[in-house]
Coordinates of C-alpha atoms in Angstrom, one line a residue:
Chain L
X9 CA -5.6 -54.2 39.5
X10 CA -4.6 -51.7 37.1
X11 CA -6.1 -53.2 34.4
X12 CA -9.7 -53.5 35.6
X13 CA -9.1 -49.3 36.5
X14 CA -7.9 -49.3 32.2
X15 CA -10.2 -50.9 30.8
X16 CA -12.8 -48.9 32.7
X17 CA -11.0 -45.6 31.2
X18 CA -11.7 -47.5 28.3
X19 CA -15.4 -47.9 28.1
X20 CA -16.5 -44.8 29.9
X21 CA -14.0 -43.0 27.2
X22 CA -16.2 -44.8 24.6
X23 CA -19.7 -44.0 26.5
X24 CA -18.4 -40.4 25.8
X25 CA -17.2 -40.8 22.4
X26 CA -20.8 -41.7 21.7
X27 CA -22.2 -39.2 23.0
X28 CA -20.6 -37.1 22.0
X29 CA -21.7 -38.1 18.7
X30 CA -25.2 -38.1 19.8
X31 CA -24.9 -35.2 20.9
X32 CA -26.9 -33.5 17.9
X33 CA -29.3 -35.1 18.2
X34 CA -30.6 -34.8 21.8
X35 CA -30.0 -30.7 21.5
X36 CA -32.3 -30.8 19.2
X37 CA -34.3 -33.6 20.4
X38 CA -34.8 -31.2 23.8
X39 CA -34.5 -27.6 21.6
X40 CA -37.2 -28.8 19.3
X41 CA -39.5 -31.6 19.9
X42 CA -39.7 -32.2 23.6
X43 CA -40.1 -28.5 24.5
X44 CA -42.2 -27.5 21.8
X45 CA -44.5 -30.8 22.3
X46 CA -44.2 -29.0 26.1
X47 CA -45.8 -25.8 25.3
X48 CA -47.6 -27.2 22.2
X49 CA -49.9 -28.7 25.2
X50 CA -49.8 -25.5 27.2
X51 CA -50.5 -23.6 24.5
X52 CA -54.5 -26.4 24.2
X53 CA -54.4 -25.9 27.5
X54 CA -54.9 -21.9 26.7
X55 CA -55.7 -19.0 25.5
X56 CA -52.6 -17.5 23.3
X57 CA -52.7 -13.8 22.8
X58 CA -49.3 -12.6 20.5
X59 CA -47.7 -9.2 21.8
X60 CA -45.9 -8.7 18.4
X61 CA -43.9 -5.3 19.9
X62 CA -42.7 -6.4 22.7
X63 CA -41.5 -10.2 21.0
X64 CA -43.7 -12.8 22.9
X65 CA -46.8 -15.0 23.8
X66 CA -48.9 -14.7 26.6
X67 CA -50.4 -17.6 27.7
X68 CA -54.2 -17.7 29.7
X69 CA -55.0 -20.9 31.4
X70 CA -58.4 -21.9 30.1
X71 CA -58.6 -25.5 31.4
X72 CA -60.2 -27.4 28.4
X73 CA -61.8 -25.4 26.3
X74 CA -60.2 -25.5 23.2
X75 CA -60.7 -29.0 23.5
X76 CA -64.1 -29.0 23.8
X77 CA -64.8 -26.5 21.7
X78 CA -63.1 -29.5 18.7
X79 CA -65.1 -32.2 19.4
X80 CA -68.4 -30.2 20.0
X81 CA -68.5 -27.0 18.8
X82 CA -66.4 -27.1 15.4
X83 CA -69.2 -28.2 12.9
X84 CA -65.9 -30.1 10.6
X85 CA -62.7 -31.5 13.3
X86 CA -65.1 -34.0 14.7
X87 CA -66.1 -35.0 10.3
X88 CA -62.7 -34.7 9.8
X89 CA -61.1 -37.1 12.0
X90 CA -63.2 -39.4 11.4
X91 CA -62.6 -39.9 7.8
X92 CA -59.5 -39.6 8.2
X93 CA -59.3 -43.1 10.7
X94 CA -61.6 -45.1 8.7
X95 CA -60.0 -44.0 5.1
X96 CA -56.5 -44.9 6.8
X97 CA -58.3 -48.2 7.9
X98 CA -58.6 -49.1 4.2
X99 CA -55.7 -48.3 2.8
X100 CA -53.0 -49.5 5.6
X101 CA -53.5 -52.7 5.2
X102 CA -54.2 -52.9 1.1
X103 CA -50.2 -50.5 0.8
X104 CA -49.0 -53.5 2.8
X105 CA -50.5 -55.8 1.0
X106 CA -49.7 -54.5 -2.5
X107 CA -46.8 -53.6 -1.9
X108 CA -45.4 -56.9 -0.1
X109 CA -46.9 -58.4 -4.0
X110 CA -44.4 -55.3 -6.4
X111 CA -42.1 -56.4 -3.9
X112 CA -41.8 -59.4 -4.3
X113 CA -42.0 -59.1 -8.1
X114 CA -38.8 -57.2 -9.0
X115 CA -37.4 -59.0 -6.4
X116 CA -37.9 -61.8 -9.5
X117 CA -35.4 -62.5 -12.0
X118 CA -36.3 -61.0 -15.7
X119 CA -35.6 -58.8 -18.5
X120 CA -35.1 -55.7 -17.5
X121 CA -35.4 -55.8 -14.4
X122 CA -33.7 -53.3 -13.5
X123 CA -36.1 -50.9 -15.8
X124 CA -38.3 -51.8 -13.5
X125 CA -36.9 -51.3 -10.5
X126 CA -36.6 -47.9 -11.6
X127 CA -40.5 -46.6 -12.4
X128 CA -41.7 -49.6 -9.3
X129 CA -39.5 -47.2 -6.9
X130 CA -40.5 -43.9 -9.5
X131 CA -43.7 -42.9 -6.6
X132 CA -41.0 -41.8 -4.0
X133 CA -40.8 -38.9 -6.1
X134 CA -44.3 -38.8 -8.3
X135 CA -46.0 -38.5 -4.6
X136 CA -43.9 -36.6 -2.0
X137 CA -45.4 -33.5 0.0
X138 CA -46.8 -30.6 -2.7
X139 CA -47.2 -33.2 -5.1
X140 CA -49.5 -35.1 -3.4
X141 CA -51.9 -32.4 -2.8
X142 CA -51.7 -31.2 -6.3
X143 CA -52.9 -34.6 -8.0
X144 CA -54.7 -36.4 -6.0
X145 CA -57.0 -39.6 -7.9
X146 CA -55.7 -37.7 -11.2
X147 CA -57.5 -35.8 -10.5
X148 CA -56.1 -33.2 -13.3
X149 CA -57.8 -35.0 -16.4
X150 CA -61.6 -34.6 -14.5
X151 CA -61.3 -30.7 -14.5
X152 CA -61.0 -32.2 -18.6
X153 CA -63.2 -34.9 -18.6
X154 CA -66.3 -32.8 -17.0
X155 CA -65.8 -30.1 -19.5
X156 CA -65.9 -32.7 -22.6
X157 CA -68.9 -34.2 -21.2
X158 CA -70.9 -31.3 -22.1
X159 CA -69.8 -31.0 -25.3
X160 CA -69.9 -34.6 -26.3
X161 CA -71.3 -37.7 -25.5
X162 CA -68.4 -40.0 -24.9
X163 CA -65.3 -39.1 -22.2
X164 CA -63.3 -42.5 -22.4
X165 CA -63.1 -45.8 -22.7
X166 CA -63.7 -46.4 -18.7
X167 CA -66.7 -44.5 -18.6
X168 CA -68.7 -46.7 -21.5
X169 CA -67.9 -49.5 -20.1
X170 CA -70.1 -48.4 -16.8
X171 CA -72.5 -47.7 -18.8
X172 CA -72.1 -51.2 -19.9
X173 CA -72.5 -52.7 -16.4
X174 CA -74.9 -50.1 -14.8
X175 CA -77.0 -51.7 -18.2
X176 CA -76.4 -55.4 -16.8
X177 CA -78.3 -56.0 -14.3
X178 CA -75.4 -55.9 -11.4
X179 CA -76.4 -54.7 -8.0
X180 CA -75.1 -51.2 -8.3
X181 CA -73.9 -51.3 -5.3
X182 CA -71.5 -53.9 -5.6
X183 CA -70.5 -52.1 -9.2
X184 CA -69.8 -48.6 -6.7
X185 CA -67.9 -50.5 -4.5
X186 CA -64.8 -53.0 -6.8
X187 CA -64.7 -49.3 -9.0
X188 CA -63.6 -47.4 -5.5
X189 CA -61.5 -50.6 -5.1
X190 CA -60.1 -49.5 -8.7
X191 CA -60.0 -46.2 -8.3
X192 CA -58.2 -46.9 -5.1
X193 CA -55.7 -49.0 -7.2
X194 CA -53.3 -45.8 -8.4
X195 CA -52.9 -44.7 -4.5
X196 CA -52.4 -47.7 -3.5
X197 CA -49.3 -48.3 -5.9
X198 CA -47.5 -44.6 -5.4
X199 CA -48.3 -44.5 -2.0
X200 CA -46.5 -47.8 -2.3
X201 CA -43.0 -46.2 -2.7
X202 CA -41.0 -46.8 0.4
X203 CA -42.4 -49.7 1.8
X204 CA -40.8 -51.3 -1.3
X205 CA -37.6 -51.1 -0.4
X206 CA -37.6 -51.8 3.3
X207 CA -39.7 -55.2 1.6
X208 CA -36.7 -55.7 -0.6
X209 CA -33.7 -55.5 1.7
X210 CA -35.8 -58.0 4.4
X211 CA -36.7 -60.1 0.4
X212 CA -32.6 -60.3 0.1
X213 CA -31.7 -62.1 3.1
X214 CA -33.3 -64.4 2.4
X215 CA -31.6 -67.3 1.1
X216 CA -31.5 -69.5 -1.4
X217 CA -31.1 -72.2 0.0
X218 CA -34.2 -72.2 2.7
X219 CA -36.3 -72.3 -0.6
X220 CA -34.5 -75.2 -2.4
X221 CA -34.2 -76.6 0.6
X222 CA -38.6 -76.3 0.3
X223 CA -38.6 -77.6 -3.0
X224 CA -36.5 -80.7 -2.2
X225 CA -39.5 -81.6 0.7
X226 CA -42.0 -80.9 -2.4
X227 CA -43.1 -77.2 -1.3
X228 CA -45.2 -75.6 -3.4
X229 CA -44.2 -72.0 -4.2
X230 CA -47.6 -70.9 -2.3
X231 CA -47.2 -73.0 1.1
X232 CA -43.0 -71.5 0.8
X233 CA -44.7 -68.4 0.7
X234 CA -47.1 -69.4 4.4
X235 CA -44.5 -71.1 5.1
X236 CA -41.2 -68.9 4.2
X237 CA -41.2 -66.0 2.8
X238 CA -43.9 -64.3 5.3
X239 CA -42.1 -65.1 9.1
X240 CA -39.2 -64.1 7.5
X241 CA -40.4 -60.1 5.8
X242 CA -42.8 -60.5 9.3
X243 CA -40.0 -57.9 11.1
X244 CA -40.3 -55.4 7.9
X245 CA -43.8 -56.0 7.7
X246 CA -44.5 -54.4 11.0
X247 CA -41.9 -51.9 10.3
X248 CA -44.1 -51.1 7.4
X249 CA -47.0 -50.9 9.2
X250 CA -45.9 -48.8 11.1
X251 CA -44.0 -46.2 8.5
X252 CA -47.5 -46.8 6.3
X253 CA -49.9 -45.0 8.8
X254 CA -47.9 -42.2 10.1
X255 CA -46.6 -41.2 5.7
X256 CA -50.6 -41.5 5.4
X257 CA -51.4 -39.3 8.5
X258 CA -48.9 -37.0 7.2
X259 CA -50.0 -36.2 3.6
X260 CA -49.5 -32.6 3.0
X261 CA -54.0 -32.5 1.3
X262 CA -55.5 -34.2 4.4
X263 CA -58.4 -32.6 5.6
X264 CA -57.0 -32.0 9.1
X265 CA -52.8 -31.5 8.5
X266 CA -54.9 -28.6 6.4
X267 CA -57.7 -27.4 9.2
X268 CA -54.5 -26.8 12.1
X269 CA -51.9 -25.8 9.8
X270 CA -54.9 -23.1 8.1
X271 CA -55.5 -22.3 11.7
X272 CA -52.9 -21.2 13.2
X273 CA -51.3 -19.1 9.9
X274 CA -54.6 -18.0 8.6
X275 CA -56.6 -17.3 11.5
X276 CA -54.0 -16.6 14.0
X277 CA -55.4 -19.5 16.8
X278 CA -52.7 -21.3 18.4
X279 CA -53.9 -22.0 21.0
X280 CA -57.2 -24.1 18.4
X281 CA -54.6 -25.1 16.7
X282 CA -52.5 -26.6 18.5
X283 CA -54.9 -28.5 21.3
X284 CA -56.4 -29.8 17.8
X285 CA -52.7 -30.8 17.1
X286 CA -53.0 -33.1 20.1
X287 CA -55.9 -34.1 20.1
X288 CA -54.2 -35.8 16.0
X289 CA -50.7 -36.9 17.9
X290 CA -52.7 -38.7 20.6
X291 CA -55.5 -40.2 18.2
X292 CA -51.8 -41.2 15.6
X293 CA -50.3 -42.9 18.0
X294 CA -53.3 -44.9 19.3
X295 CA -53.2 -47.2 16.5
X296 CA -49.8 -47.3 16.4
X297 CA -49.9 -48.8 19.0
X298 CA -53.1 -51.2 18.3
X299 CA -51.4 -52.0 14.7
X300 CA -47.6 -52.8 16.6
X301 CA -49.3 -54.7 19.3
X302 CA -52.1 -56.9 17.4
X303 CA -48.9 -57.2 14.5
X304 CA -45.6 -58.2 16.7
X305 CA -47.3 -61.4 18.3
X306 CA -47.2 -62.6 15.0
X307 CA -43.4 -61.1 13.8
X308 CA -40.9 -64.1 13.6
X309 CA -37.3 -63.2 14.2
X310 CA -35.3 -65.2 12.3
X311 CA -31.3 -65.2 14.6
Chain Q
X10 CA -29.2 -88.0 -16.8
X11 CA -25.8 -85.9 -18.8
X12 CA -25.4 -88.4 -22.2
X13 CA -29.2 -86.4 -22.3
X14 CA -28.0 -83.6 -21.8
X15 CA -25.4 -84.1 -23.6
X16 CA -28.5 -85.0 -26.5
X17 CA -29.6 -81.7 -26.2
X18 CA -26.7 -80.2 -26.8
X19 CA -25.8 -81.6 -30.2
X20 CA -28.9 -81.9 -31.9
X21 CA -28.9 -79.3 -34.1
X22 CA -32.5 -79.4 -36.7
X23 CA -36.3 -78.6 -35.5
X24 CA -37.2 -82.2 -36.7
X25 CA -33.7 -83.8 -34.0
X26 CA -34.8 -81.1 -31.0
X27 CA -38.8 -81.8 -30.7
X28 CA -38.9 -86.2 -30.8
X29 CA -36.3 -85.8 -28.0
X30 CA -38.6 -83.4 -26.8
X31 CA -41.3 -86.0 -27.1
X32 CA -38.6 -89.0 -25.6
X33 CA -38.3 -87.0 -22.6
X34 CA -41.9 -86.3 -22.0
X35 CA -42.9 -89.4 -22.2
X36 CA -39.4 -90.6 -20.1
X37 CA -41.5 -88.3 -16.9
X38 CA -45.6 -89.6 -17.4
X39 CA -46.5 -85.7 -18.9
X40 CA -45.1 -84.3 -16.2
X41 CA -42.0 -81.9 -19.0
X42 CA -44.9 -80.7 -21.1
X43 CA -46.9 -79.1 -18.0
X44 CA -43.7 -77.3 -15.9
X45 CA -43.3 -76.0 -19.2
X46 CA -46.9 -74.7 -20.0
X47 CA -47.0 -73.9 -16.1
X48 CA -44.0 -72.2 -17.2
X49 CA -44.6 -70.4 -19.7
X50 CA -48.2 -68.9 -18.7
X51 CA -46.8 -67.9 -15.3
X52 CA -44.2 -65.6 -17.5
X53 CA -46.9 -64.3 -19.5
X54 CA -49.1 -62.9 -16.4
X55 CA -46.2 -62.0 -14.7
X56 CA -45.0 -60.5 -17.6
X57 CA -48.9 -58.4 -18.6
X58 CA -49.0 -57.7 -14.4
X59 CA -44.7 -55.9 -14.4
X60 CA -46.3 -53.9 -17.6
X61 CA -50.0 -52.7 -16.3
X62 CA -48.1 -51.9 -12.8
X63 CA -45.3 -50.2 -15.2
X64 CA -48.3 -48.4 -16.9
X65 CA -50.3 -47.0 -14.0
X66 CA -47.1 -45.5 -12.9
X67 CA -46.0 -43.7 -15.9
X68 CA -48.9 -42.9 -17.6
X69 CA -50.2 -39.5 -15.2
X70 CA -46.3 -38.2 -15.9
X71 CA -47.2 -39.1 -20.0
X72 CA -50.6 -37.7 -19.8
X73 CA -48.9 -34.0 -18.4
X74 CA -45.9 -34.2 -21.1
X75 CA -48.1 -34.9 -23.5
X76 CA -50.7 -31.4 -21.7
X77 CA -47.6 -29.4 -21.3
X78 CA -47.4 -29.7 -25.2
X79 CA -50.8 -28.8 -25.9
X80 CA -52.5 -25.9 -26.8
X81 CA -56.0 -24.5 -25.0
X82 CA -58.5 -25.6 -28.2
X83 CA -56.5 -29.7 -28.1
X84 CA -57.7 -29.6 -24.8
X85 CA -61.2 -29.3 -25.8
X86 CA -61.3 -31.8 -28.4
X87 CA -62.5 -35.4 -28.7
X88 CA -60.6 -36.5 -30.7
X89 CA -56.5 -35.9 -29.2
X90 CA -56.3 -38.0 -26.2
X91 CA -52.0 -38.7 -26.5
X92 CA -51.0 -36.5 -29.8
X93 CA -51.5 -33.2 -29.3
X94 CA -52.4 -31.4 -32.5
X95 CA -51.1 -27.8 -32.3
X96 CA -48.1 -28.2 -31.5
X97 CA -46.3 -25.4 -28.6
X98 CA -44.6 -24.8 -26.4
X99 CA -46.0 -22.1 -25.1
X100 CA -47.1 -23.4 -21.8
X101 CA -43.4 -23.4 -20.5
X102 CA -42.3 -20.3 -21.9
X103 CA -46.1 -19.3 -19.6
X104 CA -45.6 -21.3 -16.8
X105 CA -41.5 -20.2 -16.2
X106 CA -42.8 -16.3 -17.3
X107 CA -45.8 -16.1 -14.3
X108 CA -43.4 -18.1 -11.5
X109 CA -40.3 -17.0 -12.7
X110 CA -39.4 -20.3 -12.9
X111 CA -34.9 -19.6 -12.9
X112 CA -35.3 -17.6 -9.7
X113 CA -36.9 -20.3 -7.6
X114 CA -35.5 -22.9 -9.4
X115 CA -32.5 -21.9 -7.5
X116 CA -33.6 -21.0 -4.7
X117 CA -34.9 -24.3 -4.4
X118 CA -32.1 -26.1 -5.1
X119 CA -30.3 -24.1 -2.7
X120 CA -32.3 -24.7 0.6
X121 CA -32.5 -28.4 0.1
X122 CA -29.1 -28.4 -1.6
X123 CA -28.1 -27.1 1.4
X124 CA -30.7 -28.1 4.1
X125 CA -29.8 -31.9 3.1
X126 CA -26.7 -31.6 3.2
X127 CA -26.9 -30.8 6.5
X128 CA -29.5 -33.8 7.6
X129 CA -27.2 -36.3 6.1
X130 CA -23.7 -34.9 8.5
X131 CA -25.9 -34.5 10.9
X132 CA -27.8 -38.2 10.7
X133 CA -24.6 -39.4 10.1
X134 CA -22.8 -39.0 13.0
X135 CA -26.0 -40.0 15.7
X136 CA -26.3 -42.7 13.7
X137 CA -22.6 -44.2 14.7
X138 CA -22.9 -43.0 17.5
X139 CA -26.0 -45.8 17.8
X140 CA -24.3 -48.2 16.0
X141 CA -21.4 -48.3 17.7
X142 CA -21.3 -46.8 21.1
X143 CA -22.3 -48.4 24.5
X144 CA -23.1 -45.9 27.2
X145 CA -25.6 -45.6 29.6
X146 CA -29.7 -44.8 28.2
X147 CA -28.5 -46.0 24.9
X148 CA -32.3 -47.7 24.5
X149 CA -33.2 -44.0 25.7
X150 CA -31.8 -42.2 23.0
X151 CA -32.8 -44.6 20.6
X152 CA -36.7 -44.6 21.3
X153 CA -36.5 -40.6 21.4
X154 CA -35.2 -41.4 17.8
X155 CA -38.2 -43.5 16.3
X156 CA -40.4 -41.1 19.1
X157 CA -39.1 -38.1 16.4
X158 CA -40.8 -40.1 13.0
X159 CA -43.9 -41.1 15.2
X160 CA -45.4 -37.8 15.5
X161 CA -46.5 -35.5 13.6
X162 CA -44.6 -31.9 12.7
X163 CA -48.0 -30.5 12.5
X164 CA -48.3 -31.4 16.5
X165 CA -45.5 -29.1 18.3
X166 CA -45.5 -26.8 14.3
X167 CA -47.7 -24.1 16.2
X168 CA -45.6 -23.7 19.3
X169 CA -41.9 -24.3 16.6
X170 CA -43.0 -21.5 14.3
X171 CA -43.8 -18.7 18.4
X172 CA -40.7 -20.3 19.9
X173 CA -38.5 -19.0 15.9
X174 CA -41.4 -16.1 15.6
X175 CA -39.4 -14.7 19.6
X176 CA -35.9 -16.4 18.9
X177 CA -34.7 -17.1 22.0
X178 CA -31.8 -18.7 24.2
X179 CA -32.6 -18.9 27.8
X180 CA -33.8 -15.1 27.4
X181 CA -29.8 -14.7 27.0
X182 CA -30.4 -12.4 23.6
X183 CA -32.9 -11.0 25.6
X184 CA -30.5 -9.1 27.9
X185 CA -28.5 -8.2 25.1
X186 CA -30.5 -6.9 22.5
X187 CA -33.9 -5.8 24.8
X188 CA -35.9 -8.1 22.1
X189 CA -35.6 -11.5 20.7
X190 CA -35.0 -11.7 17.2
X191 CA -37.8 -12.8 14.3
X192 CA -35.7 -15.4 12.7
X193 CA -39.2 -15.6 10.9
X194 CA -39.2 -16.0 7.2
X195 CA -34.7 -16.7 6.8
X196 CA -32.9 -19.8 7.0
X197 CA -31.8 -19.9 9.9
X198 CA -35.0 -22.2 11.6
X199 CA -33.9 -24.3 8.4
X200 CA -30.0 -25.3 9.0
X201 CA -31.3 -25.6 13.0
X202 CA -33.3 -28.2 13.0
X203 CA -31.5 -30.1 9.9
X204 CA -28.8 -29.9 12.0
X205 CA -29.4 -31.2 15.1
X206 CA -31.9 -34.1 13.3
X207 CA -34.7 -32.7 13.9
X208 CA -35.7 -31.6 10.1
X209 CA -38.4 -33.4 7.5
X210 CA -38.2 -37.5 8.5
X211 CA -34.9 -36.7 10.1
X212 CA -35.4 -39.8 12.2
X213 CA -35.8 -42.3 9.3
X214 CA -31.9 -41.4 8.0
X215 CA -30.6 -42.2 12.5
X216 CA -32.7 -45.3 11.2
X217 CA -30.9 -45.9 8.6
X218 CA -28.0 -44.6 8.5
X219 CA -27.5 -47.1 12.2
X220 CA -28.7 -50.4 10.2
X221 CA -26.1 -49.8 7.7
X222 CA -22.6 -49.0 9.9
X223 CA -23.6 -52.2 12.4
X224 CA -23.6 -54.3 9.2
X225 CA -20.2 -52.7 8.2
X226 CA -17.3 -55.0 10.7
X227 CA -16.5 -54.1 13.7
X228 CA -12.9 -55.8 12.6
X229 CA -12.4 -52.8 9.8
X230 CA -12.6 -50.1 12.8
X231 CA -10.6 -52.2 15.7
X232 CA -7.3 -52.9 12.6
X233 CA -7.7 -49.6 13.4
X234 CA -7.7 -48.6 16.8
X235 CA -5.3 -50.8 16.6
X236 CA -2.6 -48.7 14.3
X237 CA -3.1 -46.3 16.3
X238 CA -6.2 -44.4 14.6
X239 CA -8.8 -42.3 17.4
X240 CA -12.0 -42.7 17.7
X241 CA -12.4 -39.8 15.2
X242 CA -10.0 -40.4 12.5
X243 CA -11.9 -44.0 12.3
X244 CA -14.1 -42.4 11.6
X245 CA -13.3 -39.7 9.0
X246 CA -10.9 -41.6 7.5
X247 CA -12.8 -45.9 7.6
X248 CA -16.4 -45.1 8.3
X249 CA -17.0 -42.5 6.3
X250 CA -15.9 -43.3 3.5
X251 CA -17.3 -47.5 3.5
X252 CA -20.3 -45.4 3.7
X253 CA -20.7 -43.5 0.7
X254 CA -23.7 -45.6 -0.9
X255 CA -25.7 -45.2 2.7
X256 CA -25.4 -41.7 2.6
X257 CA -25.7 -40.7 -1.1
X258 CA -29.3 -43.3 -1.2
X259 CA -30.5 -40.5 2.9
X260 CA -29.1 -37.9 0.0
X261 CA -30.7 -37.9 -2.4
X262 CA -34.1 -38.8 0.1
X263 CA -33.4 -36.0 2.0
X264 CA -33.2 -33.7 -1.2
X265 CA -36.0 -35.0 -3.2
X266 CA -37.9 -34.3 0.2
X267 CA -37.1 -31.4 0.3
X268 CA -37.9 -30.5 -2.9
X269 CA -41.8 -31.2 -2.4
X270 CA -42.1 -30.1 1.3
X271 CA -44.0 -27.4 1.4
X272 CA -45.6 -27.6 4.5
X273 CA -41.9 -26.3 6.7
X274 CA -41.2 -23.7 3.7
X275 CA -44.5 -22.7 4.3
X276 CA -44.0 -21.5 8.1
X277 CA -40.3 -20.8 7.6
X278 CA -40.1 -19.3 4.5
X279 CA -43.4 -17.9 4.0
X280 CA -41.6 -14.6 1.7
X281 CA -39.0 -16.9 -0.6
X282 CA -40.6 -18.9 -3.2
X283 CA -39.7 -22.0 -3.8
X284 CA -41.1 -24.4 -6.5
X285 CA -43.0 -26.1 -3.5
X286 CA -44.6 -22.9 -2.8
X287 CA -45.5 -21.7 -5.9
X288 CA -46.8 -24.4 -7.7
X289 CA -50.4 -24.4 -5.9
X290 CA -50.9 -21.1 -6.6
X291 CA -50.2 -21.3 -10.6
X292 CA -54.1 -20.9 -11.4
X293 CA -54.6 -17.4 -8.6
X294 CA -51.0 -16.1 -11.4
X295 CA -52.6 -17.0 -14.0
X296 CA -56.0 -15.6 -13.7
X297 CA -54.2 -12.2 -12.8
X298 CA -51.9 -12.5 -15.9
X299 CA -55.0 -12.2 -17.8
X300 CA -56.9 -10.0 -15.6
X301 CA -54.2 -8.3 -16.5
X302 CA -54.1 -8.1 -20.4
X303 CA -57.7 -8.6 -21.4
X304 CA -58.9 -6.9 -18.3
X305 CA -61.3 -9.7 -17.2
X306 CA -59.8 -12.3 -16.6
X307 CA -61.3 -15.8 -16.4
X308 CA -59.5 -19.1 -16.6
X309 CA -60.7 -22.1 -17.7
X310 CA -60.9 -25.2 -15.0
X311 CA -59.2 -28.0 -18.0
X312 CA -56.9 -24.5 -19.5
X313 CA -55.9 -24.0 -15.9
X314 CA -55.5 -27.8 -14.8
X315 CA -52.8 -27.9 -18.3
X316 CA -50.6 -25.0 -16.9
X317 CA -50.9 -26.8 -13.5
X318 CA -49.2 -29.7 -15.5
X319 CA -47.3 -28.1 -16.4
X320 CA -45.4 -26.6 -14.2
X321 CA -45.2 -29.2 -12.2
X322 CA -43.5 -30.9 -15.1
X323 CA -41.6 -28.7 -15.1
X324 CA -40.6 -28.9 -10.7
X325 CA -40.3 -32.4 -11.5
X326 CA -38.2 -32.7 -14.4
X327 CA -34.2 -32.0 -12.1
X328 CA -34.9 -35.1 -9.8
X329 CA -36.1 -37.1 -12.8
X330 CA -32.4 -36.0 -14.5
X331 CA -31.1 -36.6 -11.0
X332 CA -32.8 -40.5 -9.9
X333 CA -32.3 -40.9 -13.7
X334 CA -28.3 -40.3 -13.0
X335 CA -28.0 -41.9 -9.7
X336 CA -31.1 -44.1 -10.3
X337 CA -28.7 -47.5 -9.7
X338 CA -26.6 -46.5 -6.2
X339 CA -30.7 -45.3 -5.1
X340 CA -32.1 -48.6 -6.3
X341 CA -29.2 -51.1 -5.8
X342 CA -27.4 -48.9 -1.8
X343 CA -31.2 -49.7 -0.5
X344 CA -31.6 -53.3 -1.8
X345 CA -28.8 -55.5 -1.6
X346 CA -26.7 -53.7 0.8
X347 CA -29.7 -54.0 2.9
X348 CA -30.5 -51.9 5.5
X349 CA -31.8 -54.7 7.7
X350 CA -34.6 -53.7 9.3

């Protein structure tokens, strides 16, 4: 009897200690996540008036007018949103696939692997925050290029190549498609720093004996990729898909994001901006839900 | 098998080795030759691919470096691609005086350092709590951590902004002072957010530290408990020193992201000049500068671009230095000791 009581006491003490450890998070979550979330939902349903003198703001309930404005009145929001979504549908799968590929490359042993790893993780620094906005699509030089084209005939090797190819008789639409993909390679590589790290941590947990056994059984490298590597890293694929989606939607040069913060900080239209933010949030959640439902079907947990 | 191996080791001249190889190849019906060729071709293509990818990542950086040492007339010379003809460091001087570089560097260091320290401290505590203790509603709270990762900060930004503009804790402050406090343009919102694990990407760090602590063997703690260590002293004396790799990588991530973050900075620190705030406005400042000197100022796009790239380089250099110093720890701790998701 006494023993059982002691056990319970220990359990309770542990539970209390656990709660003390996560207390900062609980406080922060309620104060700076749940409450603002609810409040911004309320704001999106009302018009916000600010009285700086009396120290406060007043919300007048106006129903779904803000949402109606966002979809029906505002000229940009719909376009930005659809553009963003269609861009995401291309960018996220390519990022997830390319980063898996890059992670597999640097998981192999070769001379100078440390250096190559260091370079592959550089995008974590180079494509963060405000830097992406300043240098989207390597546009730093496009201004220069325009100027040089005015003064001389030739800008770069690639543009000459493009000219030659466009005279060669291929369909222009096909060529444009190829150019788009090639131009996008840079963005994809720059967006895949963290994903590579996540994949690499997954690849390292696969034991080499598995590959050896497969090899002895007569498995080719191609087959062992599909039968061993991919199932073993499939949990990371799910994590990476979610991470890439979130990362894509929150990058600082996204049109919707810019519009929301401009509406808020410059135009001070808090109701409208929170309505747009909520539409965006719901869209992101829906997409994450759809993607993770689809992928979680073939995620394989090895235990 | 063993015999041929010793034979290879013994044979020293090229001729002998070649004969040996031909012999072995014959024995394997040409398989050896095919395999070697396949291997070499594969290695060649891999090297090309790796080189190409590295080039792709480094090229913009190289480009910026060479641009930042050029004079304006070099930009319009199509024969100059990489090496500037008129080498100059004037750009650096101009940019650093335009954005008063050293002062905002200190500001940025202070803000990024402080907030990432707080962030790491709070997220380590929370991550440890999630990894090691059983308590009711644990799954629910962890789902909340995942929610924090997913919710775009823009969704709550308007409400957060107003809340810190008219800061009040359940009306207590209003009772005492008569009005709410304006916390805008102070670093208190930063401190509050980071210390409660709600800062920039905090959810991710909670997740990472939790995964790390879960992989540390439980026996370590149990031994400490048996020896009479309390819960908290176990954490500080046993677990924290063990978790140094993940702490450093969390700190570095957090530092880098705070350094370049302009969203929270714009929202809470509008008046405080930071590197991330000032970078986008370099062209504008340059224009003003030209107006003040020459009367009429219209800076060409190319020149503005050059200045922006110089500024970006100056902003990245501290990060690059930190990265190069801690690169081993950063990369290896994440990939080897492993965050197992």
